[in-house]
Protein backbone atom coordinates (compact mmCIF):
# COMPACT_ATOMS: atom_id res chain seq x y z
CA MET A 1 56.77 -52.69 47.14
CA ASP A 2 55.02 -49.92 44.84
CA GLY A 3 51.81 -48.33 45.84
CA GLY A 4 52.00 -49.04 49.59
CA GLU A 5 51.13 -52.57 49.24
CA GLN A 6 52.57 -54.92 51.53
CA GLU A 7 52.69 -58.66 51.40
CA GLU A 8 50.39 -60.39 54.18
CA GLN A 9 52.98 -62.44 56.60
CA PRO A 10 51.50 -65.69 57.67
CA GLN A 11 51.03 -65.63 61.66
CA VAL A 12 53.71 -68.29 62.93
CA GLU A 13 53.92 -69.83 66.37
CA VAL A 14 56.78 -71.66 67.28
CA ARG A 15 56.67 -74.48 69.93
CA ARG A 16 59.85 -75.64 71.35
CA SER A 17 59.95 -79.17 72.93
CA ALA A 18 62.92 -80.70 74.96
CA ARG A 19 61.34 -84.32 73.70
CA ARG A 20 61.99 -83.38 70.32
CA LYS A 21 65.47 -84.32 69.07
CA ARG A 22 65.86 -84.69 65.56
CA THR A 23 62.62 -83.16 63.76
CA VAL A 24 61.09 -79.95 62.95
CA SER A 25 57.35 -80.27 61.93
CA ALA A 26 54.89 -77.66 60.93
CA TYR A 27 51.16 -77.31 60.21
CA GLU A 28 48.54 -75.14 59.48
CA GLU A 29 45.69 -74.43 62.30
CA GLY A 30 43.16 -71.61 62.49
CA GLY A 31 45.02 -69.25 59.96
CA ARG A 32 48.26 -69.44 61.63
CA THR A 33 51.28 -71.89 61.12
CA ILE A 34 52.55 -73.80 63.96
CA VAL A 35 56.40 -74.92 63.61
CA LEU A 36 57.57 -77.54 66.20
CA ILE A 37 61.16 -77.61 66.82
CA PRO A 38 63.86 -79.03 69.54
CA ASP A 39 64.23 -76.88 72.55
CA ARG A 40 68.02 -76.76 71.87
CA PHE A 41 67.97 -74.60 68.58
CA THR A 42 69.73 -71.18 68.70
CA ALA A 43 67.36 -68.10 67.63
CA ALA A 44 69.52 -68.64 63.99
CA GLU A 45 68.47 -72.09 63.71
CA GLU A 46 64.74 -71.27 64.46
CA ALA A 47 64.54 -68.55 61.98
CA GLN A 48 66.23 -70.58 59.45
CA TRP A 49 63.26 -73.76 59.96
CA VAL A 50 60.65 -71.64 60.37
CA SER A 51 61.56 -69.88 56.73
CA GLN A 52 62.21 -73.06 55.32
CA MET A 53 58.98 -74.80 56.53
CA LEU A 54 56.68 -71.82 55.51
CA GLY A 55 58.38 -72.42 51.95
CA ARG A 56 57.48 -75.78 52.08
CA LEU A 57 54.08 -75.31 53.24
CA ALA A 58 53.54 -72.83 50.31
CA ALA A 59 54.85 -75.25 47.75
CA ARG A 60 52.50 -77.89 48.97
CA ARG A 61 49.57 -75.64 48.64
CA HIS A 62 50.48 -74.71 45.13
CA ARG A 63 50.71 -78.88 44.20
CA THR A 64 47.10 -79.29 45.50
CA PRO A 65 44.41 -79.24 42.65
CA ARG A 66 42.75 -75.77 43.31
CA GLY A 67 39.80 -76.33 40.77
CA ASP A 68 37.54 -78.47 39.74
CA GLN A 69 39.29 -79.13 36.46
CA GLU A 70 42.74 -79.73 37.89
CA LEU A 71 41.25 -82.29 40.53
CA GLN A 72 39.21 -84.04 37.66
CA GLU A 73 42.50 -84.40 35.62
CA ARG A 74 44.16 -85.88 38.84
CA ALA A 75 41.66 -88.50 39.08
CA ARG A 76 41.87 -89.33 35.56
CA GLU A 77 45.60 -89.91 36.17
CA LEU A 78 45.13 -92.01 39.29
CA SER A 79 42.64 -93.89 37.30
CA ARG A 80 45.32 -94.63 34.45
CA LEU A 81 47.88 -95.37 37.14
CA HIS A 82 46.39 -97.63 39.59
CA LEU A 83 42.88 -98.80 38.40
CA GLY A 84 44.15 -99.44 34.53
CA GLY A 85 42.20 -96.24 33.34
CA LEU A 86 38.88 -98.50 34.27
CA ALA A 87 37.39 -96.16 36.49
CA LYS A 88 35.97 -93.09 34.39
CA PRO A 89 34.07 -90.28 36.41
CA THR A 90 31.72 -87.84 34.95
CA SER A 91 32.61 -85.15 37.22
CA VAL A 92 34.97 -84.72 40.13
CA THR A 93 34.08 -81.59 42.12
CA TRP A 94 35.26 -79.88 45.26
CA VAL A 95 32.36 -79.38 47.73
CA GLY A 96 32.41 -77.52 51.10
CA ASN A 97 29.47 -79.24 52.75
CA GLN A 98 30.97 -82.49 53.81
CA THR A 99 32.12 -82.29 57.43
CA THR A 100 32.04 -86.01 58.14
CA ARG A 101 33.38 -87.67 54.80
CA TRP A 102 36.38 -87.01 52.84
CA GLY A 103 34.75 -87.91 49.79
CA SER A 104 31.56 -89.47 48.30
CA CYS A 105 30.73 -91.19 44.93
CA THR A 106 27.26 -91.70 43.16
CA PRO A 107 28.19 -94.73 40.74
CA ALA A 108 25.27 -94.65 38.86
CA SER A 109 25.76 -91.05 37.76
CA GLY A 110 29.83 -91.49 37.64
CA THR A 111 29.88 -88.17 40.04
CA ILE A 112 32.40 -88.08 42.54
CA ARG A 113 32.60 -84.95 45.49
CA ILE A 114 35.37 -84.34 47.12
CA SER A 115 35.69 -82.28 50.60
CA THR A 116 37.30 -79.20 50.54
CA ARG A 117 38.86 -80.00 53.78
CA LEU A 118 41.45 -81.93 51.99
CA GLN A 119 42.81 -79.23 50.26
CA GLN A 120 45.18 -78.30 52.92
CA MET A 121 46.54 -82.03 53.34
CA PRO A 122 49.41 -83.77 51.65
CA SER A 123 49.03 -84.49 47.99
CA TRP A 124 49.18 -88.42 48.62
CA VAL A 125 46.41 -88.06 51.32
CA LEU A 126 44.09 -86.53 48.44
CA ASP A 127 45.37 -89.28 46.05
CA TYR A 128 44.51 -91.95 48.49
CA VAL A 129 40.46 -90.19 48.70
CA LEU A 130 40.42 -89.93 45.02
CA VAL A 131 41.57 -93.55 44.42
CA HIS A 132 38.91 -94.67 47.28
CA GLU A 133 35.97 -92.66 45.37
CA LEU A 134 37.43 -93.86 41.98
CA ALA A 135 37.38 -97.56 43.23
CA HIS A 136 33.39 -97.31 43.88
CA LEU A 137 33.00 -96.56 40.42
CA LEU A 138 34.24 -100.11 39.76
CA ALA A 139 32.79 -101.91 42.82
CA PRO A 140 29.98 -100.31 44.78
CA GLY A 141 30.32 -100.95 48.41
CA HIS A 142 33.35 -101.66 50.66
CA GLY A 143 33.58 -105.87 49.75
CA LYS A 144 36.86 -107.30 48.99
CA ASP A 145 36.70 -106.44 45.40
CA PHE A 146 36.61 -102.84 46.35
CA TRP A 147 39.59 -102.75 48.68
CA ALA A 148 41.86 -104.93 46.09
CA LEU A 149 41.38 -101.95 43.72
CA VAL A 150 41.97 -99.55 46.48
CA ARG A 151 45.08 -101.29 47.64
CA SER A 152 46.32 -100.82 44.55
CA TYR A 153 47.54 -97.42 45.36
CA PRO A 154 50.57 -97.80 47.49
CA ARG A 155 49.98 -95.49 50.09
CA THR A 156 46.49 -96.48 51.24
CA GLU A 157 47.56 -97.73 54.57
CA ARG A 158 49.60 -94.90 55.44
CA ALA A 159 46.91 -92.03 54.17
CA ARG A 160 44.09 -94.21 56.24
CA GLY A 161 46.15 -93.67 59.19
CA TYR A 162 46.81 -89.92 58.66
CA LEU A 163 43.08 -89.31 58.13
CA GLU A 164 42.27 -91.35 61.16
CA GLY A 165 44.88 -89.32 63.14
CA PHE A 166 43.77 -85.96 61.97
CA VAL A 167 40.02 -87.17 63.05
CA HIS A 168 41.31 -88.06 66.33
CA ALA A 169 43.13 -84.68 66.83
CA GLU A 170 40.63 -82.72 65.31
CA ARG A 171 37.85 -84.35 68.18
CA GLY A 172 39.94 -83.23 70.71
CA VAL A 173 41.45 -86.45 72.08
CA VAL A 174 44.92 -85.66 71.50
CA SER A 175 46.77 -85.28 75.21
CA PRO A 176 48.44 -81.98 75.70
CA ASP A 177 51.78 -83.86 75.65
CA ASP A 178 50.96 -85.42 72.15
CA GLU A 179 52.10 -83.55 69.06
CA PRO A 180 49.33 -82.95 66.45
CA SER A 181 49.17 -85.13 63.40
CA GLY A 182 47.21 -81.93 61.72
CA GLU A 183 48.56 -81.45 58.18
CA GLY A 184 52.19 -81.12 58.96
CA LEU A 185 55.46 -81.53 57.46
CA GLU A 186 58.35 -83.06 59.21
CA ASP A 187 62.10 -83.27 58.42
CA ASP A 188 64.94 -84.56 60.08
CA VAL A 189 67.33 -82.11 61.73
CA GLU A 190 71.11 -82.64 61.31
CA ASP A 191 73.07 -83.17 64.55
CA SER A 192 75.77 -80.39 64.45
C-alpha cells in the first residue's frame, strides 16, 4: 500500500468443535469475527474457511441498506412485493435508541423507525421487520388482519425464530455447549 497506510485486519477467533461435523459458521461479536469449524480441519482448511467466511460477512454488510434513503427504497419494494404496494410510509429511518424493539411505526404519520441493531443481521431478517412495520400502516395493532399481512412475507416464521434466538442468546441464557445464534453464516462442509 502507498503512503504507509495499512488496511485494518479483522480480529478473528476460530473455535473448533468435535460435535461440529458438516458445517462452518461465522458471526460478528464485540468487534471481532467468530468462526466455528469442525475439530478435524487441517490448518490449511481452517485458513481457507476463515477467508471464505470473512468474505461472505463483508459481502452481506454491503447488501444491507446503510442509509435512510436506501432503507426507505427497500421498504417501498417490500410493500410492492408483499403488500400490493398499499403500505406507503412517509419516512423510514434507522434509529439507535431502540434497544428493546426491532422497529416501530406511527400509523397516523406514516413513519417507521428501524433499530440500527438490524444492520448487522441477515437481509431477510431486516426485510421481515420492515414488512412487519409496513403492515402496521394498513392494520394497526396485532390482530388477525395484521398477521395475515405480515405472513405474506415468506420468511416470517424463520425471521421471528432468528430474532427470538438472538434475544435469548443476548440475554446470556445460552449454555456453554450451545452455539450462538448471533448474526451468523453457516455453510456445509464437503466431506473429503
